[in-house]
Amino acid sequence: MTVTPETGTPPTRGKRPKQGEPVIDRALSLLAVFSDRRRALTLSELARYADMPAPTALRLIARLVAWGALERLDDGRYVVGVRLWEVASLSPRGHGVREIALPYLEDLFEVTRHHVLLAVRDNEQAVLIERLSGKDATEVAYRVGGRAPLRSTAIGLVLLAGADQQFQETILKRPPENEPGVPEMPEGQLRRTLSDVRRTGIAMIRRTVPSRTVSVASPVFDAQGAVVASLSIVVPDGSTPPNVLAPAVRAAARAVSRNLGYQAEASAGVRTHSPG
Amino acid sequence: MTVTPETGTPPTRGKRPKQGEPVIDRALSLLAVFSDRRRALTLSELARYADMPAPTALRLIARLVAWGALERLDDGRYVVGVRLWEVASLSPRGHGVREIALPYLEDLFEVTRHHVLLAVRDNEQAVLIERLSGKDATEVAYRVGGRAPLRSTAIGLVLLAGADQQFQETILKRPPENEPGVPEMPEGQLRRTLSDVRRTGIAMIRRTVPSRTVSVASPVFDAQGAVVASLSIVVPDGSTPPNVLAPAVRAAARAVSRNLGYQAEASAGVRTHSPG
């Protein structure tokens, strides 16, 4: 990548900017510093984590605050702003799918009163875009906006099984995910599992950490028949058997798909027949 | 504002950038173009709405797509990306309050099965950060991520009543909001209403458009006693009387406040007494 007149930046007196990294990338890198465990950061923390001089960070932060992408707390730390949240709520793969899915997630939640999750794929991970959880539900590993691995979670396996073949081969070659409490599947078993998920419309994973749970997930399709999201429930292992839960999960995923314009008749494994 | 060496941009061959508008502001202005009715936009639409030459827009868009703030659809249009959604989910005033509030919103939803809303204030408007709606619920005017006026909605009145005095005076001087189906309150009545909201912890508004509804809202306080959010229910006018619903709404708002570290004893109008 080369520096363009539009987005290039001159060298600063302090640390030189990385070659070919335009100012907009550096502003975005400040946003990328925030995470589940870094929700409020000082100027010096932001500069350090984003790897830029504090004066540079301060100038960029001032623009981000002026627009509302960041907000400054009374104690001087910075947090992600509600204006950014507002724009991001227009993300079709984030909020859009979520808004369409929510009533059906709520129906499914009524059945189990534990956890109902909805995720989309971003590169090599699943991003959780919704989680409904009972106040007394069993502990789970993931929060909304957080990421989950593709090969060792039910919600991830569904997204992986629905991805294009070339992407699947890339993921199959990756080193183990080392997800706590989930046995790693050898490549052959993983291939068979992905094939089963495509055929049955259901993925199932047992895990022992942070608690003994069973997850059952099913794909959400868009009007073009692509897997755009994955919907799952997580219940304590030993409560309702997964084969009893699977039809409810698949029905909810199909209802969401239908609302996204999907024609269920066209799908393998979940064919419908008109009566008579 | 002056152009700094860090964020300033040289003039382009086409339309000159606005004086003192750094490249980061222009990138953000591209994000700001998206709205409820503009969720997927072509390059030329983005350039036109953001008021910049198409080549400039294209270069900025390329950086936003590379990072994941925007995504390109198969038809060439651009939408807000799931990566931006992911970062924005860390907004304490957006997703943070929402995550803490959600179980209590669900409890409240069980009571009415219509609409439960949660909003925070951004400048002179309320931003809706959550809405739970029954599939058969009455039609309402607002969507999640959308904005509502402060003086002619119950959820907005609660936020206005909790704002600092100087801000309230500014809003009281604004021209009418002309919210469809809600009679505009004269200034004197509005002042009394805001005072009542502070005293009782309840705001109530009847509206006739898009359907005949009653909204009942109550404030959510943080650990410092500031009003950080407003929680409301919307039901068809003529169903459950507002005075029957008010205690449930106030109880839910207090439960959320308590989870944000608020000491309910310190508040006017909602004092608690230990038994015995």
Coordinates of C-alpha atoms in Angstrom, one line a residue:
Chain A
M1 CA 0.0 0.0 0.0
T2 CA 1.3 3.5 -0.8
V3 CA 0.6 6.8 0.8
T4 CA -1.9 8.8 -1.2
P5 CA -2.1 12.6 -1.1
E6 CA -5.6 12.3 0.3
T7 CA -4.9 10.1 3.3
G8 CA -1.1 10.2 3.8
T9 CA 0.4 12.0 6.8
P10 CA 3.7 13.8 7.1
P11 CA 6.3 12.4 9.6
T12 CA 5.8 13.6 13.1
R13 CA 8.6 15.0 15.3
G14 CA 8.3 11.9 17.7
K15 CA 7.9 8.4 16.6
R16 CA 7.4 8.2 12.8
P17 CA 4.1 6.8 11.6
K18 CA 4.3 3.3 10.1
Q19 CA 5.1 3.5 6.3
G20 CA 1.9 3.8 4.3
E21 CA -0.4 4.0 7.3
P22 CA -2.9 6.8 6.7
V23 CA -4.3 8.9 9.4
I24 CA -7.7 7.3 9.1
D25 CA -6.2 3.9 9.8
R26 CA -4.6 5.3 12.9
A27 CA -7.9 6.8 14.1
L28 CA -9.5 3.4 13.6
S29 CA -6.6 1.7 15.4
L30 CA -7.5 3.8 18.4
L31 CA -11.0 2.5 18.3
A32 CA -9.7 -1.1 17.9
V33 CA -7.8 -0.8 21.3
F34 CA -11.1 -1.0 23.2
S35 CA -12.1 -4.5 24.2
D36 CA -14.2 -6.3 26.8
R37 CA -11.4 -5.8 29.4
R38 CA -10.4 -2.3 28.1
R39 CA -13.7 -0.4 28.2
A40 CA -12.3 2.9 29.7
L41 CA -8.8 4.0 28.8
T42 CA -6.5 7.0 29.6
L43 CA -4.8 9.0 26.9
S44 CA -1.5 7.3 27.6
E45 CA -3.0 3.8 27.6
L46 CA -4.7 4.6 24.2
A47 CA -1.4 5.9 22.8
R48 CA 0.6 2.9 24.1
Y49 CA -1.9 0.2 22.9
A50 CA -2.3 1.9 19.5
D51 CA 1.4 2.3 19.2
M52 CA 1.6 6.0 18.5
P53 CA 3.0 9.1 20.3
A54 CA 0.7 10.6 22.9
P55 CA 0.4 14.0 21.0
T56 CA -0.7 12.2 17.9
A57 CA -3.2 10.1 19.8
L58 CA -4.5 13.3 21.5
R59 CA -5.2 15.0 18.2
L60 CA -7.0 12.0 16.8
I61 CA -8.9 11.5 20.0
A62 CA -10.1 15.1 19.9
R63 CA -11.6 14.6 16.5
L64 CA -13.2 11.3 17.6
V65 CA -14.7 12.9 20.7
A66 CA -15.9 15.9 18.7
W67 CA -17.9 13.6 16.4
G68 CA -19.1 11.3 19.2
A69 CA -17.1 8.1 18.4
L70 CA -15.5 8.4 21.8
E71 CA -16.7 10.1 25.0
R72 CA -14.6 11.5 27.8
L73 CA -15.5 10.4 31.3
D74 CA -15.3 12.8 34.3
D75 CA -12.1 11.0 35.5
G76 CA -10.5 11.8 32.1
R77 CA -10.6 8.3 30.7
Y78 CA -12.2 7.7 27.3
V79 CA -14.9 5.2 26.3
V80 CA -16.7 4.3 23.1
G81 CA -19.4 6.9 22.4
V82 CA -23.1 6.4 21.9
R83 CA -23.0 8.1 18.5
L84 CA -20.7 5.4 17.2
W85 CA -23.1 2.8 18.7
E86 CA -26.0 4.6 16.9
V87 CA -24.3 4.3 13.5
A88 CA -23.1 0.8 14.1
S89 CA -26.7 -0.2 15.0
L90 CA -27.3 0.1 11.2
S91 CA -25.0 -2.8 10.4
P92 CA -27.2 -5.3 8.6
R93 CA -25.0 -8.2 9.8
G94 CA -24.9 -6.9 13.3
H95 CA -28.1 -5.2 14.3
G96 CA -30.2 -5.9 11.2
V97 CA -30.2 -9.7 11.6
R98 CA -30.6 -9.2 15.3
E99 CA -33.7 -7.0 15.0
I100 CA -35.3 -9.5 12.7
A101 CA -34.3 -12.5 14.9
L102 CA -35.1 -11.0 18.3
P103 CA -38.8 -12.0 18.6
Y104 CA -37.9 -15.6 17.7
L105 CA -34.9 -15.6 20.1
E106 CA -37.4 -14.6 22.8
D107 CA -39.8 -17.4 21.8
L108 CA -36.9 -19.8 22.1
F109 CA -35.8 -18.3 25.4
E110 CA -39.3 -19.1 26.8
V111 CA -38.6 -22.8 26.1
T112 CA -35.3 -23.0 28.1
R113 CA -34.9 -19.9 30.3
H114 CA -31.1 -20.4 30.0
H115 CA -29.1 -18.9 27.1
V116 CA -30.1 -18.1 23.5
L117 CA -27.2 -16.8 21.3
L118 CA -27.1 -15.3 17.8
A119 CA -23.7 -14.9 15.9
V120 CA -22.3 -13.9 12.5
R121 CA -18.9 -14.7 11.1
D122 CA -16.2 -12.1 10.8
N123 CA -13.1 -13.5 9.2
E124 CA -12.0 -16.5 11.2
Q125 CA -14.2 -16.0 14.2
A126 CA -17.9 -15.8 15.2
V127 CA -19.1 -12.5 16.6
L128 CA -21.9 -12.8 19.1
I129 CA -24.6 -10.2 18.2
E130 CA -27.2 -11.2 20.7
R131 CA -27.5 -13.2 23.9
L132 CA -30.7 -13.6 26.0
S133 CA -29.9 -15.1 29.4
G134 CA -32.0 -16.0 32.3
K135 CA -31.0 -14.2 35.6
D136 CA -30.3 -17.7 37.1
A137 CA -28.9 -19.3 34.0
T138 CA -25.7 -21.4 34.0
E139 CA -22.4 -19.5 33.3
V140 CA -21.3 -19.2 29.7
A141 CA -18.0 -18.1 28.1
Y142 CA -19.3 -15.4 25.7
R143 CA -20.7 -11.9 25.8
V144 CA -22.5 -9.8 23.2
G145 CA -19.9 -8.2 20.9
G146 CA -17.4 -10.8 21.9
R147 CA -15.8 -13.5 19.6
A148 CA -16.0 -17.3 19.6
P149 CA -13.9 -19.8 17.7
L150 CA -15.4 -21.6 14.7
R151 CA -14.3 -25.2 15.3
S152 CA -15.0 -25.7 19.0
T153 CA -18.4 -24.1 19.5
A154 CA -21.7 -25.2 18.1
I155 CA -22.5 -21.6 16.9
G156 CA -19.2 -21.5 15.2
L157 CA -19.4 -24.9 13.5
V158 CA -22.7 -23.8 11.9
L159 CA -21.0 -20.7 10.4
L160 CA -18.0 -22.8 9.3
A161 CA -20.2 -25.4 7.7
G162 CA -22.0 -22.7 5.7
A163 CA -18.8 -20.9 4.5
D164 CA -17.3 -21.4 1.1
Q165 CA -15.2 -24.5 0.5
Q166 CA -11.9 -22.6 0.1
F167 CA -12.4 -20.8 3.5
Q168 CA -13.3 -24.1 5.2
E169 CA -10.0 -25.7 3.9
T170 CA -8.1 -22.7 5.3
I171 CA -9.6 -23.1 8.7
L172 CA -9.1 -26.9 8.7
K173 CA -5.4 -26.3 8.3
R174 CA -5.2 -23.9 11.4
P175 CA -3.5 -25.0 14.6
P176 CA -5.8 -26.2 17.5
E177 CA -8.1 -23.6 19.0
N178 CA -7.4 -24.8 22.6
E179 CA -10.9 -23.8 23.7
P180 CA -11.1 -24.6 27.4
G181 CA -13.3 -27.6 28.2
V182 CA -13.9 -28.7 24.6
P183 CA -11.9 -31.7 23.1
E184 CA -10.2 -30.7 19.9
M185 CA -11.6 -32.7 16.9
P186 CA -9.1 -34.3 14.5
E187 CA -9.4 -33.1 10.9
G188 CA -11.2 -36.2 9.6
Q189 CA -13.8 -36.0 12.4
L190 CA -14.2 -32.2 11.9
R191 CA -14.9 -32.8 8.1
R192 CA -17.5 -35.4 8.9
T193 CA -19.1 -33.1 11.5
L194 CA -19.3 -30.2 9.1
S195 CA -20.9 -32.5 6.5
D196 CA -23.5 -33.6 9.2
V197 CA -24.2 -30.0 10.1
R198 CA -25.0 -29.2 6.5
R199 CA -27.2 -32.2 6.1
T200 CA -29.1 -32.0 9.4
G201 CA -29.1 -28.2 10.0
I202 CA -27.9 -28.9 13.6
A203 CA -24.5 -28.6 15.4
M204 CA -24.1 -29.8 19.0
I205 CA -21.1 -29.3 21.3
R206 CA -20.6 -30.4 25.0
R207 CA -18.2 -28.4 27.1
T208 CA -17.1 -28.5 30.7
V209 CA -15.7 -25.0 31.2
P210 CA -16.8 -22.6 32.7
S211 CA -19.6 -25.0 33.5
R212 CA -20.9 -28.3 32.1
T213 CA -23.2 -27.3 29.2
V214 CA -24.6 -28.5 25.9
S215 CA -25.0 -26.1 23.0
V216 CA -27.3 -26.8 20.0
A217 CA -27.0 -24.5 17.0
S218 CA -28.7 -24.1 13.6
P219 CA -28.0 -21.9 10.5
V220 CA -29.9 -18.8 9.5
F221 CA -30.1 -18.3 5.7
D222 CA -30.7 -15.2 3.6
A223 CA -32.7 -14.8 0.4
Q224 CA -29.8 -16.1 -1.6
G225 CA -29.5 -19.2 0.5
A226 CA -26.2 -18.2 2.1
V227 CA -25.6 -18.9 5.8
V228 CA -25.6 -15.3 7.3
A229 CA -25.9 -16.2 11.0
S230 CA -26.1 -19.0 13.5
L231 CA -28.5 -19.3 16.3
S232 CA -27.9 -21.5 19.4
I233 CA -29.1 -22.4 22.8
V234 CA -26.9 -23.3 25.8
V235 CA -28.3 -25.4 28.6
P236 CA -26.8 -27.3 31.6
D237 CA -25.6 -30.7 30.5
G238 CA -27.9 -33.3 31.9
S239 CA -31.1 -31.1 31.8
T240 CA -33.2 -31.3 28.6
P241 CA -31.6 -33.8 26.1
P242 CA -30.2 -32.0 23.0
N243 CA -32.3 -34.1 20.6
V244 CA -35.4 -32.7 22.3
L245 CA -34.1 -29.2 22.0
A246 CA -32.9 -29.5 18.4
P247 CA -36.3 -29.1 16.7
A248 CA -37.0 -25.9 18.6
V249 CA -33.7 -24.4 17.7
R250 CA -34.1 -25.4 14.0
A251 CA -37.6 -24.1 13.9
A252 CA -36.5 -20.7 15.3
A253 CA -33.6 -20.5 12.8
R254 CA -35.9 -21.3 10.0
A255 CA -38.4 -18.7 11.1
V256 CA -35.7 -16.0 11.1
S257 CA -34.4 -17.3 7.7
R258 CA -38.0 -17.0 6.3
N259 CA -38.1 -13.4 7.5
L260 CA -34.8 -12.7 5.7
G261 CA -36.5 -13.9 2.5
Y262 CA -35.2 -17.4 2.4
Q263 CA -37.2 -20.0 0.5
A264 CA -37.0 -23.1 2.9
E265 CA -37.9 -25.5 0.1
A266 CA -34.6 -25.0 -1.6
S267 CA -32.5 -26.2 1.3
A268 CA -31.0 -29.7 1.8
G269 CA -32.0 -31.6 4.9
V270 CA -34.9 -29.2 5.9
R271 CA -37.3 -29.8 3.0
T272 CA -40.9 -28.9 3.4
H273 CA -43.9 -30.5 1.7
S274 CA -47.2 -28.7 1.1
P275 CA -50.0 -30.7 2.6
G276 CA -52.3 -32.9 0.4
Chain B
M1 CA -10.4 24.9 14.2
T2 CA -7.1 24.9 12.2
V3 CA -5.6 22.3 10.0
T4 CA -2.9 20.5 11.9
P5 CA 0.1 18.7 10.1
E6 CA -1.2 15.4 11.6
T7 CA -4.8 15.5 10.3
G8 CA -4.8 18.2 7.6
T9 CA -5.3 17.3 4.0
P10 CA -4.0 19.0 0.9
P11 CA -6.5 20.4 -1.6
T12 CA -7.8 17.9 -4.1
R13 CA -8.0 18.5 -7.8
G14 CA -11.8 18.4 -7.7
K15 CA -14.0 20.1 -5.0
R16 CA -11.8 21.6 -2.3
P17 CA -12.3 20.1 1.2
K18 CA -14.0 22.4 3.6
Q19 CA -11.5 24.6 5.4
G20 CA -10.2 23.0 8.5
E21 CA -11.9 19.7 8.0
P22 CA -9.4 16.9 8.6
V23 CA -9.4 13.6 6.7
I24 CA -10.7 11.8 9.8
D25 CA -13.8 14.1 10.0
R26 CA -14.5 13.3 6.4
A27 CA -14.2 9.6 7.0
L28 CA -16.6 10.0 9.9
S29 CA -19.0 12.0 7.8
L30 CA -19.2 9.0 5.4
L31 CA -20.3 6.9 8.4
A32 CA -22.8 9.6 9.4
V33 CA -24.6 9.4 6.1
F34 CA -26.1 6.0 7.0
S35 CA -29.5 6.1 8.6
D36 CA -32.6 4.0 9.1
R37 CA -33.7 4.8 5.5
R38 CA -30.2 4.7 4.1
R39 CA -28.8 1.4 5.2
A40 CA -27.1 0.4 1.9
L41 CA -25.6 3.1 -0.4
T42 CA -23.6 3.3 -3.6
L43 CA -20.3 5.1 -3.9
S44 CA -22.0 8.0 -5.7
E45 CA -24.7 8.3 -3.1
L46 CA -22.1 8.2 -0.3
A47 CA -20.1 10.9 -2.0
R48 CA -23.2 13.1 -2.6
Y49 CA -24.6 12.8 0.9
A50 CA -21.2 13.4 2.5
D51 CA -20.6 16.3 0.1
M52 CA -17.2 15.2 -1.3
P53 CA -15.8 14.2 -4.7
A54 CA -16.3 10.6 -5.6
P55 CA -12.5 9.8 -5.9
T56 CA -12.0 11.2 -2.3
A57 CA -15.0 9.2 -1.1
L58 CA -13.6 6.0 -2.8
R59 CA -10.2 6.4 -1.1
L60 CA -11.7 6.9 2.3
I61 CA -14.2 4.1 1.8
A62 CA -11.4 1.7 0.8
R63 CA -9.7 2.3 4.2
L64 CA -13.0 1.9 6.1
V65 CA -13.7 -1.4 4.2
A66 CA -10.2 -2.6 4.9
W67 CA -10.7 -2.1 8.6
G68 CA -14.3 -3.5 8.6
A69 CA -16.1 -0.2 9.5
L70 CA -18.0 -0.7 6.1
E71 CA -18.7 -3.8 4.1
R72 CA -19.3 -4.0 0.4
L73 CA -22.3 -6.0 -0.8
D74 CA -22.4 -8.2 -3.9
D75 CA -24.3 -5.5 -5.7
G76 CA -21.6 -3.0 -5.1
R77 CA -23.4 -1.0 -2.4
Y78 CA -21.8 -0.3 1.0
V79 CA -23.3 -1.1 4.4
V80 CA -22.1 -0.5 8.0
G81 CA -19.7 -3.4 9.0
V82 CA -19.9 -5.9 11.8
R83 CA -16.4 -4.9 13.0
L84 CA -17.7 -1.4 13.7
W85 CA -20.7 -2.9 15.4
E86 CA -18.4 -5.0 17.5
V87 CA -16.4 -2.0 18.8
A88 CA -19.5 0.0 19.3
S89 CA -20.9 -2.8 21.5
L90 CA -18.3 -1.6 24.1
S91 CA -20.1 1.8 24.4
P92 CA -21.0 2.0 28.1
R93 CA -23.9 4.3 27.4
G94 CA -25.1 2.1 24.5
H95 CA -24.5 -1.5 25.0
G96 CA -23.2 -1.4 28.6
V97 CA -26.4 0.0 30.2
R98 CA -28.4 -2.2 27.8
E99 CA -26.6 -5.4 28.9
I100 CA -27.3 -4.6 32.6
A101 CA -30.9 -3.6 31.9
L102 CA -31.9 -6.4 29.6
P103 CA -33.0 -9.0 32.2
Y104 CA -35.2 -6.4 33.9
L105 CA -36.6 -5.2 30.5
E106 CA -37.5 -8.8 29.9
D107 CA -39.3 -9.1 33.3
L108 CA -41.2 -5.9 32.4
F109 CA -42.0 -7.2 29.0
E110 CA -43.6 -10.3 30.6
V111 CA -46.1 -7.9 32.3
T112 CA -47.3 -6.2 29.2
R113 CA -46.2 -8.2 26.1
H114 CA -46.3 -4.9 24.1
H115 CA -43.2 -2.6 24.0
V116 CA -40.4 -2.0 26.5
L117 CA -37.9 0.8 25.6
L118 CA -34.6 1.9 26.9
A119 CA -33.0 5.2 25.8
V120 CA -30.0 7.4 26.6
R121 CA -29.6 11.1 25.8
D122 CA -27.2 12.3 23.0
N123 CA -27.2 16.1 22.8
E124 CA -30.8 17.2 22.3
Q125 CA -32.4 13.9 21.6
A126 CA -33.0 10.5 23.1
V127 CA -31.3 7.5 21.4
L128 CA -33.2 4.3 21.7
I129 CA -30.7 1.6 22.8
E130 CA -33.2 -1.3 23.3
R131 CA -36.7 -2.2 22.4
L132 CA -38.5 -5.4 23.2
S133 CA -41.7 -5.8 21.3
G134 CA -44.3 -8.5 21.2
K135 CA -44.9 -9.9 17.7
D136 CA -48.5 -8.7 17.9
A137 CA -47.8 -5.4 19.7
T138 CA -49.3 -2.1 18.7
E139 CA -47.3 0.0 16.2
V140 CA -44.8 2.5 17.6
A141 CA -42.7 5.2 16.1
Y142 CA -39.2 4.3 17.2
R143 CA -36.6 1.7 16.3
V144 CA -33.4 0.7 18.1
G145 CA -30.6 3.1 17.2
G146 CA -33.1 5.7 16.3
R147 CA -33.8 9.0 17.9
A148 CA -36.8 10.5 19.8
P149 CA -37.5 14.0 20.9
L150 CA -37.0 15.0 24.5
R151 CA -40.2 17.1 25.2
S152 CA -42.9 15.1 23.5
T153 CA -42.1 11.5 24.5
A154 CA -42.3 10.0 28.0
I155 CA -38.8 8.4 27.6
G156 CA -37.4 11.8 26.5
L157 CA -39.1 13.8 29.3
V158 CA -37.4 11.6 31.9
L159 CA -34.0 12.3 30.3
L160 CA -34.7 16.0 30.1
A161 CA -35.9 16.2 33.7
G162 CA -32.7 14.5 34.8
A163 CA -30.4 16.8 32.7
D164 CA -28.5 19.8 34.2
Q165 CA -30.5 23.0 34.7
Q166 CA -28.7 25.0 32.0
F167 CA -29.4 22.3 29.4
Q168 CA -33.0 22.2 30.4
E169 CA -33.3 26.0 29.9
T170 CA -31.8 25.6 26.4
I171 CA -34.3 23.0 25.4
L172 CA -37.2 24.9 26.9
K173 CA -36.4 27.8 24.5
R174 CA -36.4 25.5 21.4
P175 CA -39.2 25.7 18.7
P176 CA -42.0 23.2 18.9
E177 CA -41.0 19.6 18.2
N178 CA -44.2 18.9 16.1
E179 CA -44.2 15.3 17.1
P180 CA -47.1 13.7 15.2
G181 CA -50.1 12.9 17.5
V182 CA -48.8 14.5 20.6
P183 CA -50.1 18.0 21.7
E184 CA -47.2 20.4 22.3
M185 CA -47.0 21.6 26.0
P186 CA -46.7 25.3 26.6
E187 CA -43.5 26.3 28.5
G188 CA -45.2 26.7 31.9
Q189 CA -46.9 23.3 31.7
L190 CA -43.6 21.7 30.5
R191 CA -41.8 23.2 33.5
R192 CA -44.4 21.7 35.9
T193 CA -44.3 18.4 34.1
L194 CA -40.5 18.2 34.5
S195 CA -40.8 19.0 38.2
D196 CA -43.4 16.3 38.6
V197 CA -41.2 13.8 36.8
R198 CA -38.3 14.5 39.2
R199 CA -40.6 14.2 42.2
T200 CA -42.5 11.1 41.2
G201 CA -39.9 9.3 39.0
I202 CA -42.6 8.8 36.4
A203 CA -43.4 10.5 33.0
M204 CA -46.5 9.7 31.1
I205 CA -47.5 10.7 27.5
R206 CA -50.6 9.8 25.4
R207 CA -50.2 9.9 21.6
T208 CA -52.5 9.1 18.7
V209 CA -50.0 8.5 15.9
P210 CA -49.0 5.9 14.5
S211 CA -51.5 4.4 16.9
R212 CA -53.4 5.4 20.1
T213 CA -50.8 4.5 22.9
V214 CA -49.8 5.5 26.4
S215 CA -46.1 5.6 27.4
V216 CA -45.0 5.4 30.9
A217 CA -41.2 6.1 31.6
S218 CA -38.9 6.2 34.7
P219 CA -35.3 7.3 35.2
V220 CA -32.3 5.0 35.5
F221 CA -29.6 6.4 37.8
D222 CA -25.9 5.6 38.0
A223 CA -23.7 5.4 41.1
Q224 CA -23.2 9.2 41.2
G225 CA -27.0 9.7 41.1
A226 CA -27.1 11.0 37.6
V227 CA -29.9 10.1 35.2
V228 CA -28.0 7.9 32.6
A229 CA -31.0 6.3 30.9
S230 CA -34.7 6.2 30.7
L231 CA -36.9 3.1 30.6
S232 CA -40.5 3.0 29.3
I233 CA -43.3 0.9 28.3
V234 CA -45.8 1.6 25.5
V235 CA -49.2 0.0 25.6
P236 CA -52.5 0.6 23.6
D237 CA -54.5 3.5 25.1
G238 CA -57.5 2.0 26.9
S239 CA -55.8 -1.2 27.9
T240 CA -54.1 -1.3 31.4
P241 CA -54.4 2.1 33.1
P242 CA -51.1 4.0 33.3
N243 CA -51.3 4.3 37.1
V244 CA -51.4 0.5 37.3
L245 CA -48.4 0.2 35.1
A246 CA -46.3 2.9 36.7
P247 CA -45.2 0.9 39.8
A248 CA -43.8 -1.9 37.5
V249 CA -41.9 0.6 35.3
R250 CA -40.5 2.4 38.4
A251 CA -39.5 -0.9 40.0
A252 CA -37.7 -2.1 36.9
A253 CA -35.9 1.3 36.5
R254 CA -34.8 1.1 40.2
A255 CA -33.6 -2.5 39.8
V256 CA -31.4 -1.4 36.8
S257 CA -30.2 1.6 38.8
R258 CA -29.2 -0.6 41.8
N259 CA -27.2 -2.8 39.4
L260 CA -25.4 0.4 38.2
G261 CA -24.3 1.1 41.8
Y262 CA -27.1 3.6 42.6
Q263 CA -28.0 4.0 46.3
A264 CA -31.8 4.3 46.1
E265 CA -32.0 5.9 49.6
A266 CA -30.4 9.1 48.3
S267 CA -33.1 9.8 45.8
A268 CA -36.0 12.1 46.2
G269 CA -39.5 10.7 45.8
V270 CA -38.4 7.0 45.9
R271 CA -37.1 6.7 49.4
T272 CA -36.9 3.2 50.9
H273 CA -37.3 2.3 54.5
S274 CA -35.7 -0.8 56.1
P275 CA -38.3 -3.0 57.8
G276 CA -38.7 -2.9 61.5

